[in-house]
């Protein structure tokens, strides 16, 4: 039977997502979801929603949400695009700005979706290994430029290490890059506010920087599929008016996402709780013999004690109803990536690890 | 300032969507929305929805919905893909099966999104004019094959005429085409059931046919953004596992879409009402001097009386709070495309038209 697939699609391998079990009793620390519920304002907006409104198409540009996000970030509406999860923004950047065959650059390790999306566009990926302690490779821009990369993707805080790259480092990277720089801020809400980290300032200083945000982690809305991009209008406009599906975000999502970002008090309290649990969990993992670099995200990359096997540990946890992530790739295969759970979830995890290692 | 856009994106023009006013009192007959509300089962599912579930990612493959749709259509789950509106399926077909530069074929007129999505992939569009009375061009397959088209898109019932192409005609077309045939059944729910029209049978007889369905029109859920594709597994699998965004349909949409298609009694009653209004509206438009071909969709293409100007009529209706669609393209510029409204909406429309033409 004829497959009809394009050659590059036939050759490529799809993205492999973390397990999403139906059992709600599983302690799910494998896909970086928020352990606490979304804002009560989201529940209220849903309760108030009149289903008859679904009869009509949604606002095509999600202007209500964009206005709210613009105020939050101190930019104008035309600096924003709402997307069906952050993943859609990544796809739109590639569709709009990366010619088939032109490389995408990123670090190794990084979010494993980048090379998959590049492959869909028939683009190779230039992977530059991180420097020691998961720091930015000093030759990232040089290698991206040498390869002719049209887009360089950096996730910050970094996944899966949790390390935060400083705005000054990204500033230098943006200056040096000949193509676009996507800073994937999927986890930025969990950065300690005392650090004063704010990459939005880069958008005023460079014509080639795009920021990705998502409501999946910081606003506890992974099930809603809502993200957004912030960038100067010359980068937003072609995605908004040409390459995006005309009605890419549904009406309920627009209403709920707006309610969520409008309740910054709830959000900030949530982030502080996650940070508190993160630091506590990290200390206890280290006490158990794990080596855990500091994280500014809502997960920890825990290198297992030399006497233990990471994959076996992951499987033992799974048998006990606790999911964590293991990557079978060099440099990561002796680690577990553990999402920060609630106090109770973290306690269950630590009890199982203690038993397994004793 | 450097634009960074790909050349083909810079050159192309985006899709132009029908006006979506915020004023809910507008009589909105311009984008083929359903005049009646969605099933009460949808409202009940929304009322029962626990917002805390949004904390986690949705089922990545929407298996609950797919199982329900599979039963409805008498196919297996792996013959189905759920998409963020029908538009996403169109994009996925192009991404997966159409090489950059390879033509997409369609009829003229047709859904104006097809050439836009092709342009995003840097693909030209081969447009074959319909035969008289909006019938299928006898040379469609020959012209598509001669151009090397990888995908031919036929909307059935046809938009904007409302004409239904017979399954036997599509059967012959699928046999003749060397590439894929997408049958866009966005409006198929409104086909008179006495005709026994069922294109699913084609999927068993050909390896190159894909059906598009949407909940936007037939289930009164345009605001929900939910569509699906039906095709043999060798065509579904690469879209499902490789080119689709991993979590392309959000959790609330999955739950509500499943509730909607599960209530076929409500749906069938809705379709019968729309058909009744369609036939009544058509008769009254013809009585006013419009020429209106028979329609099996939820809209009518009304050629204005020779003494009238279609654009002026559209604008006069708009001033009275009634939106209809006008296409400034040859062969259509003397027509109005009018979505079938409720009895009351259609009465308002006819009163305004009567006044304008007297």
XYZ file of C-alpha atoms in Angstrom:
716
model
C 0.000 0.000 0.000
C 1.229 3.474 -0.918
C 2.006 5.492 2.216
C 1.624 8.961 0.677
C 3.782 10.424 3.490
C 6.458 12.933 2.644
C 9.919 11.359 2.786
C 11.042 13.410 5.791
C 7.889 12.502 7.710
C 8.339 8.813 6.924
C 11.918 8.952 8.186
C 11.290 10.885 11.400
C 10.243 9.694 14.848
C 7.442 11.475 16.671
C 7.620 13.117 20.078
C 7.414 10.784 23.003
C 5.283 12.283 25.741
C 5.395 11.457 29.431
C 2.893 8.909 30.601
C -0.585 10.366 31.259
C -2.384 7.745 33.342
C -6.139 7.877 33.796
C -5.847 6.892 37.439
C -6.157 10.133 39.413
C -4.627 8.505 42.504
C -1.211 8.165 40.908
C 1.419 10.461 42.405
C 2.290 12.089 39.129
C 5.711 13.705 39.205
C 6.677 12.960 35.595
C 5.432 15.844 33.420
C 5.980 18.955 35.557
C 2.363 19.681 36.292
C 1.530 22.029 39.142
C 0.625 20.166 42.354
C -1.970 22.754 43.394
C -5.289 23.636 41.757
C -5.801 26.612 39.460
C -7.131 29.907 40.824
C -10.709 29.945 42.143
C -11.254 32.700 39.578
C -10.884 30.023 36.886
C -13.535 27.863 38.528
C -15.803 30.914 38.833
C -15.326 31.813 35.181
C -16.191 28.263 34.178
C -19.283 28.221 36.400
C -20.434 31.509 34.817
C -19.818 30.357 31.260
C -22.954 30.172 29.125
C -22.700 27.150 26.839
C -24.909 28.841 24.239
C -21.940 31.124 23.475
C -20.167 28.119 21.938
C -22.582 28.295 19.025
C -20.490 31.100 17.571
C -16.819 31.286 16.587
C -14.467 32.629 19.246
C -12.711 35.997 18.949
C -10.147 35.030 16.298
C -7.243 36.966 17.814
C -8.079 36.377 21.499
C -7.889 40.129 22.056
C -9.370 39.982 25.551
C -6.594 37.684 26.681
C -3.939 39.615 24.788
C -4.938 42.892 26.428
C -4.718 41.310 29.855
C -1.321 39.740 29.135
C -0.063 42.993 27.601
C -0.836 44.840 30.820
C 0.855 42.115 32.840
C 4.088 42.356 30.850
C 4.097 46.088 30.104
C 3.867 45.727 26.325
C 1.236 46.543 23.697
C -1.362 44.073 22.406
C 0.460 43.646 19.094
C 3.448 42.197 20.956
C 1.373 39.158 21.868
C 0.028 35.998 20.271
C -2.145 33.460 22.113
C -1.469 29.835 21.205
C -2.905 26.369 21.737
C -0.294 25.541 24.372
C 3.276 26.754 24.179
C 3.975 23.952 21.701
C 1.938 25.738 19.054
C 4.169 28.801 19.325
C 7.237 26.620 18.705
C 5.579 25.165 15.616
C 4.549 28.600 14.350
C 8.079 29.945 14.742
C 9.438 27.103 12.652
C 6.699 27.383 10.032
C 7.117 31.139 9.729
C 10.834 31.686 10.071
C 12.693 28.464 9.266
C 13.138 27.401 5.652
C 12.955 23.652 4.980
C 16.509 22.395 5.259
C 17.664 25.306 7.405
C 18.944 24.228 10.816
C 17.389 24.849 14.191
C 19.960 25.163 16.979
C 19.559 24.167 20.592
C 21.513 22.826 23.524
C 21.948 19.230 24.612
C 20.118 18.295 26.702
C 17.031 20.377 26.135
C 13.290 20.042 25.488
C 13.114 16.997 23.263
C 10.275 18.452 21.188
C 12.490 20.980 19.371
C 14.201 18.462 17.057
C 10.856 16.755 16.372
C 9.210 19.982 15.238
C 12.283 20.795 13.159
C 12.092 17.375 11.504
C 8.457 17.984 10.534
C 9.689 21.040 8.599
C 12.515 18.878 7.158
C 15.094 20.884 9.108
C 18.131 19.418 10.840
C 18.932 20.287 14.445
C 22.342 21.570 15.550
C 22.796 20.382 19.116
C 25.438 22.099 21.207
C 26.331 20.426 24.512
C 25.910 22.499 27.644
C 29.047 23.577 29.489
C 29.751 22.142 32.963
C 26.985 22.436 35.546
C 24.409 22.835 32.797
C 25.628 26.305 31.914
C 25.121 27.893 28.488
C 27.670 26.732 25.906
C 29.960 29.683 25.136
C 30.055 28.567 21.481
C 26.275 28.287 21.014
C 25.931 31.385 18.830
C 29.108 30.646 16.868
C 27.933 27.130 16.057
C 24.382 28.244 15.265
C 25.673 30.978 12.941
C 28.187 28.701 11.271
C 25.410 26.242 10.469
C 23.136 29.005 9.200
C 20.539 28.315 11.879
C 17.431 30.434 11.475
C 16.191 29.765 14.980
C 17.939 28.952 18.246
C 15.833 27.566 21.079
C 16.917 27.938 24.692
C 14.664 26.806 27.510
C 15.127 28.984 30.586
C 14.998 27.888 33.358
C 16.680 25.018 31.607
C 15.003 21.636 31.302
C 15.761 19.102 32.557
C 18.364 20.667 34.893
C 16.372 23.586 36.328
C 19.311 25.966 35.928
C 18.489 29.624 35.245
C 20.553 31.432 32.617
C 21.031 35.123 33.442
C 19.429 37.834 31.321
C 22.910 39.232 30.636
C 23.968 35.902 29.084
C 20.864 35.830 26.890
C 21.471 39.452 25.947
C 24.923 38.547 24.654
C 23.548 35.481 22.874
C 20.837 37.520 21.116
C 23.440 40.051 19.963
C 25.667 37.376 18.551
C 22.998 35.278 16.806
C 22.219 35.974 13.160
C 18.852 34.208 13.365
C 16.040 34.313 15.879
C 16.378 33.416 19.544
C 13.430 31.689 21.194
C 13.607 31.811 24.963
C 11.242 29.124 26.166
C 10.051 30.390 29.531
C 7.737 27.490 30.272
C 9.047 27.361 33.845
C 9.927 31.013 34.472
C 7.063 31.560 36.912
C 8.920 29.453 39.461
C 12.046 31.624 39.485
C 12.783 33.202 42.850
C 11.468 36.798 42.551
C 14.414 38.033 44.603
C 16.579 37.374 41.539
C 14.715 40.109 39.616
C 14.855 37.995 36.457
C 12.917 39.651 33.579
C 13.672 38.726 29.972
C 10.963 41.042 28.600
C 13.610 43.780 28.728
C 15.487 41.917 25.962
C 12.618 42.474 23.544
C 13.257 46.218 23.561
C 16.945 45.768 22.850
C 16.886 43.146 20.081
C 14.831 42.566 16.923
C 15.345 38.786 17.038
C 14.039 37.603 20.412
C 10.770 35.780 21.132
C 9.598 34.722 24.585
C 7.380 31.691 25.111
C 5.023 31.488 28.068
C 2.541 28.840 29.042
C -0.273 28.526 31.557
C 0.379 24.777 31.844
C 2.820 24.926 34.747
C 2.664 28.271 36.557
C -1.124 28.529 36.395
C -1.883 24.813 36.881
C -3.718 24.615 33.550
C -1.914 21.935 31.515
C -5.303 20.510 30.543
C -6.424 23.831 29.067
C -3.715 24.076 26.380
C -2.936 27.759 26.532
C 0.340 29.510 25.913
C 1.480 32.764 24.405
C 4.365 34.465 22.715
C 5.782 37.908 23.456
C 7.880 39.582 20.765
C 8.087 42.779 18.730
C 5.209 43.203 16.244
C 7.338 42.439 13.157
C 7.748 38.887 14.525
C 4.236 38.475 15.944
C 2.312 39.785 12.913
C 3.127 37.045 10.364
C 2.282 34.313 12.864
C -0.935 36.046 13.871
C -2.121 36.898 10.379
C -0.690 34.215 8.131
C 0.594 30.948 9.599
C -1.675 30.497 12.627
C -4.963 28.612 12.243
C -7.590 31.375 12.239
C -9.355 30.213 15.387
C -6.478 28.528 17.173
C -7.718 28.982 20.750
C -11.263 28.101 21.727
C -13.639 30.389 23.577
C -13.665 28.584 26.941
C -9.852 28.528 26.978
C -9.719 32.256 26.224
C -12.106 33.032 29.069
C -10.392 30.759 31.595
C -6.867 31.789 30.638
C -7.782 35.437 31.063
C -9.256 34.724 34.497
C -6.094 32.850 35.450
C -3.544 35.522 34.566
C -5.814 38.194 36.013
C -5.432 36.595 39.455
C -1.758 37.302 40.075
C -2.160 37.124 43.843
C -3.213 33.480 43.657
C -0.486 32.746 41.136
C 2.270 34.295 43.223
C 1.153 32.405 46.310
C 1.173 29.173 44.287
C 4.674 29.846 42.980
C 5.986 30.552 46.474
C 4.531 27.263 47.724
C 6.151 25.353 44.866
C 9.489 27.059 45.552
C 9.226 26.137 49.219
C 8.542 22.492 48.391
C 11.303 22.514 45.787
C 13.953 23.589 48.264
C 12.732 21.164 50.895
C 12.612 18.258 48.442
C 16.050 19.068 47.116
C 17.574 19.071 50.611
C 15.981 15.731 51.446
C 17.075 14.141 48.170
C 20.621 15.274 48.802
C 20.412 13.839 52.298
C 19.512 10.509 50.654
C 22.677 10.628 48.554
C 21.259 12.112 45.347
C 23.197 14.868 43.661
C 20.726 17.625 42.769
C 21.763 20.891 41.123
C 19.918 24.042 42.216
C 16.682 24.494 40.260
C 14.628 27.577 39.468
C 11.908 25.459 37.852
C 9.201 23.203 39.312
C 11.293 20.077 38.935
C 14.618 18.686 40.070
C 17.165 16.667 38.143
C 18.353 14.137 40.703
C 21.456 12.076 39.931
C 20.981 8.806 41.767
C 23.558 7.566 44.284
C 26.397 5.611 42.674
C 25.069 2.373 44.182
C 21.656 2.736 42.569
C 20.298 2.330 39.050
C 18.107 5.184 37.850
C 15.875 3.162 35.555
C 15.329 0.452 38.174
C 14.491 3.129 40.709
C 12.002 4.720 38.341
C 10.338 1.366 37.790
C 10.197 0.614 41.487
C 8.535 3.987 42.098
C 6.080 3.281 39.309
C 5.122 -0.016 40.917
C 4.354 1.993 44.047
C 2.115 4.381 42.102
C 4.638 7.197 41.754
C 5.622 8.421 38.287
C 8.903 10.228 37.624
C 10.741 10.741 34.330
C 13.830 8.897 33.148
C 15.658 9.789 29.940
C 17.629 6.972 28.325
C 20.187 9.389 26.878
C 23.898 9.760 27.660
C 24.527 12.132 30.551
C 20.973 11.776 31.825
C 20.518 8.041 32.164
C 21.744 8.056 35.762
C 19.215 10.744 36.703
C 15.548 11.043 37.529
C 13.650 14.183 36.664
C 11.200 14.725 39.460
C 8.421 17.305 39.308
C 7.906 19.112 42.596
C 4.718 17.728 44.093
C 2.608 18.743 47.042
C 4.048 18.239 50.521
C 2.166 14.958 50.788
C 3.279 13.721 47.365
C 6.887 14.593 48.064
C 6.685 12.753 51.384
C 5.390 9.623 49.613
C 8.181 9.869 47.074
C 10.876 10.263 49.713
C 9.532 7.346 51.744
C 9.682 5.080 48.696
C 13.176 6.255 47.783
C 14.372 5.754 51.346
C 13.033 2.189 51.330
C 14.530 1.463 47.916
C 17.978 2.736 48.831
C 18.247 1.190 52.285
C 14.631 46.123 10.267
C 15.194 42.517 9.226
C 11.873 40.699 8.871
C 13.201 37.149 9.366
C 10.107 35.764 7.566
C 10.546 33.026 5.000
C 10.168 34.380 1.472
C 6.946 32.487 0.787
C 5.403 33.732 4.025
C 6.373 37.314 3.240
C 4.757 37.022 -0.190
C 1.511 35.368 0.869
C -1.734 36.873 2.139
C -3.395 35.420 5.213
C -6.906 34.017 5.463
C -9.650 36.565 5.731
C -12.268 35.394 8.204
C -15.895 36.493 8.364
C -16.637 39.281 10.787
C -17.056 38.114 14.403
C -18.783 40.972 16.197
C -18.897 41.138 19.978
C -22.482 42.369 19.940
C -24.617 39.310 20.671
C -27.747 41.039 19.311
C -26.452 41.019 15.761
C -28.344 38.662 13.449
C -25.278 36.745 12.410
C -25.788 34.912 9.130
C -22.255 35.336 7.779
C -20.149 32.406 9.041
C -22.538 29.423 8.921
C -22.947 28.978 12.635
C -25.866 26.903 13.891
C -28.842 29.064 14.946
C -29.810 26.734 17.785
C -27.907 25.945 21.001
C -25.758 22.842 21.521
C -27.212 19.754 23.201
C -28.180 20.062 26.876
C -25.758 17.163 27.386
C -22.948 19.609 26.587
C -24.185 22.060 29.215
C -24.488 19.199 31.715
C -20.954 17.991 30.975
C -19.634 21.508 31.488
C -21.539 21.928 34.752
C -20.083 18.619 35.999
C -16.531 19.471 34.979
C -14.103 19.705 37.892
C -11.656 22.534 37.209
C -8.981 20.786 39.287
C -8.662 18.268 36.435
C -7.107 21.021 34.309
C -3.985 20.807 36.448
C -2.928 17.757 34.436
C -2.313 17.265 30.728
C -5.261 15.971 28.737
C -5.358 12.486 27.205
C -2.898 13.083 24.353
C -4.810 11.086 21.744
C -8.352 11.986 22.873
C -9.180 8.287 23.000
C -12.502 8.790 24.769
C -13.738 10.971 21.958
C -12.223 8.737 19.290
C -13.977 5.661 20.675
C -17.299 7.468 20.650
C -16.811 8.758 17.101
C -15.617 5.328 15.946
C -18.860 3.766 17.127
C -20.860 6.522 15.435
C -19.189 5.922 12.075
C -18.699 2.167 12.280
C -14.902 2.241 12.136
C -12.099 1.416 14.574
C -10.402 3.959 16.851
C -7.255 4.022 14.711
C -9.300 5.388 11.800
C -9.806 8.629 13.726
C -7.888 11.746 14.690
C -9.337 14.559 16.821
C -8.267 18.055 15.807
C -8.443 21.635 17.031
C -11.246 22.484 14.611
C -11.476 21.022 11.126
C -8.899 23.587 10.020
C -6.191 21.757 11.929
C -6.866 18.583 9.958
C -6.398 20.496 6.710
C -3.080 21.832 7.956
C -1.954 18.395 9.119
C -2.767 16.848 5.746
C -0.632 19.443 3.994
C 2.206 19.155 6.506
C 2.226 15.374 6.335
C 1.497 14.604 2.716
C 2.332 17.632 0.558
C 5.952 18.399 -0.289
C 6.886 22.088 -0.438
C 6.346 23.124 -4.031
C 3.921 20.298 -4.766
C 0.474 21.536 -5.816
C -2.772 21.267 -3.920
C -5.804 20.980 -6.190
C -9.287 22.247 -5.536
C -12.295 23.664 -7.310
C -13.186 27.311 -7.892
C -15.024 28.506 -5.964
C -14.304 26.592 -2.802
C -13.291 27.125 0.824
C -10.854 30.023 0.580
C -8.620 28.612 3.307
C -7.194 25.810 1.125
C -4.892 28.036 -0.957
C -3.778 29.919 2.172
C -2.697 26.726 3.945
C -0.980 25.572 0.773
C 0.901 28.873 0.550
C 2.169 28.434 4.117
C 3.766 25.172 2.939
C 5.073 27.028 -0.150
C 2.768 24.995 -2.372
C 0.851 26.377 -5.346
C -2.862 25.725 -5.761
C -4.366 24.304 -8.931
C -7.875 25.714 -9.158
C -10.315 23.960 -11.476
C -13.570 25.819 -12.181
C -16.774 24.008 -11.332
C -18.979 22.852 -14.202
C -22.399 24.488 -14.665
C -24.730 24.563 -11.693
C -21.776 24.121 -9.341
C -21.234 20.531 -10.382
C -17.889 18.733 -10.085
C -15.495 19.559 -12.921
C -15.161 16.418 -15.074
C -11.466 17.266 -15.573
C -10.614 17.751 -11.881
C -8.612 14.540 -11.496
C -6.924 14.921 -14.879
C -5.775 18.444 -14.051
C -4.717 17.504 -10.525
C -2.709 14.535 -11.817
C -1.146 16.523 -14.633
C 0.071 19.099 -12.117
C 1.366 16.397 -9.774
C -1.002 17.445 -6.988
C -0.442 15.507 -3.793
C -3.766 16.501 -2.295
C -7.119 17.434 -3.793
C -9.643 19.160 -1.535
C -13.353 18.970 -2.268
C -15.875 20.446 0.133
C -19.116 18.476 0.124
C -21.778 19.767 0.421
C -20.012 22.384 -1.624
C -19.323 25.848 -0.223
C -20.484 28.409 -1.053
C -23.151 26.855 -3.313
C -24.570 24.180 -0.997
C -24.593 21.580 -3.781
C -24.096 17.958 -2.768
C -21.796 15.822 -4.917
C -22.903 12.176 -5.038
C -20.820 9.431 -3.451
C -20.564 7.759 -6.868
C -18.917 10.896 -8.292
C -16.437 11.015 -5.412
C -15.789 7.314 -5.848
C -14.771 7.890 -9.465
C -12.674 10.906 -8.463
C -10.796 8.923 -5.799
C -10.070 6.159 -8.311
C -8.715 8.578 -10.843
C -6.578 10.718 -8.494
C -2.922 9.803 -7.999
C -2.691 11.787 -4.763
C -4.947 12.056 -1.734
C -8.555 13.185 -1.808
C -9.799 15.213 1.145
C -13.568 15.345 1.330
C -14.363 18.275 3.584
C -17.680 17.336 5.164
C -18.001 20.443 7.322
C -21.673 20.725 6.336
C -22.608 17.091 5.785
C -24.798 16.906 8.891
C -27.385 19.057 7.120
C -27.832 16.697 4.172
C -31.351 15.326 3.848
C -31.156 11.813 5.394
C -33.561 10.528 2.741
C -30.679 10.810 0.272
C -28.772 8.087 2.146
C -25.518 9.948 1.576
C -22.571 8.231 3.344
C -18.995 8.838 2.213
C -17.535 6.603 4.943
C -18.092 3.718 2.527
C -15.402 5.246 0.279
C -12.753 4.714 2.955
C -13.091 0.942 2.581
C -12.712 1.098 -1.174
C -9.767 3.501 -1.562
C -6.403 3.993 0.150
C -6.320 7.731 -0.618
C -9.465 9.233 0.896
C -9.752 11.316 4.075
C -13.004 12.696 5.479
C -13.107 15.897 7.509
C -15.813 16.458 10.097
C -16.367 19.343 12.460
C -18.576 20.022 15.455
C -18.679 23.722 14.568
C -21.807 23.627 12.429
C -23.806 20.453 12.971
C -23.298 20.429 16.744
C -23.467 24.207 17.278
C -19.976 24.281 18.771
C -17.957 26.689 16.609
C -16.565 28.264 19.777
C -15.211 24.921 21.001
C -12.810 24.304 18.091
C -13.275 20.597 17.590
C -13.094 18.592 14.419
C -11.925 15.168 13.380
C -10.632 13.167 10.483
C -11.729 9.700 9.390
C -9.365 7.682 7.192
C -7.579 4.350 7.030
C -4.847 3.946 9.692
C -1.946 4.351 7.246
C -3.103 7.941 6.696
C -4.149 8.700 10.288
C -1.045 7.302 12.021
C 1.591 9.794 10.786
C -0.635 12.750 11.645
C -1.435 11.306 15.052
C 2.088 10.292 15.969
C 4.360 12.714 14.164
C 2.993 15.975 12.779
C 0.238 16.783 15.271
C 1.045 18.853 18.371
C 1.122 16.279 21.174
C -1.769 17.776 23.136
C -3.706 19.388 20.321
C -7.163 19.262 21.904
C -7.737 20.449 25.444
C -9.502 18.469 28.149
C -12.718 20.505 28.344
C -13.130 20.306 24.567
C -12.626 16.536 24.628
C -15.276 16.124 27.312
C -17.797 18.469 25.680
C -17.240 17.141 22.159
C -17.822 13.600 23.377
C -21.050 14.648 25.103
C -22.191 16.374 21.912
C -21.716 13.491 19.498
C -23.111 11.084 22.071
C -26.475 12.895 21.888
C -27.469 11.997 18.341
C -31.171 12.485 19.073
C -30.646 16.158 19.830
C -28.346 16.519 16.848
C -30.796 14.950 14.405
C -33.628 17.135 15.659
C -31.412 20.196 15.223
C -30.494 19.204 11.667
C -34.133 18.655 10.740
C -35.024 22.127 12.044
C -32.205 23.718 10.050
C -33.318 21.846 6.920
C -36.885 23.051 7.445
C -35.758 26.662 7.801
C -33.434 26.273 4.813
C -36.209 25.196 2.488
C -38.562 27.884 3.755
C -35.920 30.607 3.438
C -34.990 29.476 -0.039
C -38.606 29.606 -1.223
C -39.043 33.104 0.189
C -35.800 34.386 -1.305
C -36.842 33.064 -4.709
C -40.214 34.778 -4.273
C -38.285 38.034 -3.772
C -36.500 37.550 -7.096
C -33.276 35.923 -5.872
C -31.947 32.930 -7.741
C -31.003 30.283 -5.163
C -29.675 26.848 -6.105
C -30.797 23.914 -3.941
C -28.579 23.530 -0.881
C -27.790 20.541 1.318
C -25.798 22.712 3.723
C -26.849 25.251 6.376
C -26.469 28.193 4.024
C -27.811 29.427 0.717
C -26.019 31.150 -2.127
C -28.508 33.758 -3.265
C -27.916 35.544 -6.560
C -29.473 38.977 -6.154
C -32.136 40.213 -8.579
C -30.685 41.864 -11.685
C -31.839 45.278 -10.488
C -29.934 45.017 -7.194
C -26.269 45.281 -6.201
C -25.069 42.497 -3.908
C -22.437 44.497 -2.044
C -24.814 47.420 -1.465
C -27.439 44.978 -0.214
C -24.958 43.389 2.149
C -24.020 46.796 3.524
C -27.644 47.810 3.933
C -28.307 44.616 5.889
C -25.250 45.283 8.016
C -26.538 48.753 8.892
C -29.720 47.032 10.082
C -27.722 44.646 12.303
C -27.797 41.642 9.954
C -24.532 40.131 8.753
C -24.288 38.046 5.578
C -21.226 37.185 3.491
C -20.249 38.745 0.174
C -17.292 37.499 -1.884
C -15.699 40.063 -4.190
C -14.662 37.391 -6.687
C -15.811 36.830 -10.280
C -18.902 34.622 -10.467
C -19.792 35.305 -6.841
C -19.842 39.091 -6.631
C -23.543 39.235 -7.516
C -24.411 36.798 -4.720
C -24.893 36.800 -0.978
C -24.047 33.735 1.056
C -26.633 33.565 3.784
C -26.389 31.168 6.719
C -29.728 29.632 7.657
C -30.824 31.336 10.866
C -33.615 30.665 13.296
C -37.165 31.319 12.143
C -37.045 34.747 13.799
C -33.657 35.655 12.299
C -34.755 34.593 8.830
C -37.935 36.671 9.213
C -35.839 39.759 10.102
C -33.600 39.140 7.103
C -36.495 38.762 4.709
C -38.200 41.900 6.024
C -35.033 43.929 5.422
C -34.554 42.455 1.955
C -38.162 43.137 1.067
C -37.784 46.770 2.129
C -34.492 47.153 0.280
C -35.828 45.731 -2.970
C -39.173 47.519 -3.042
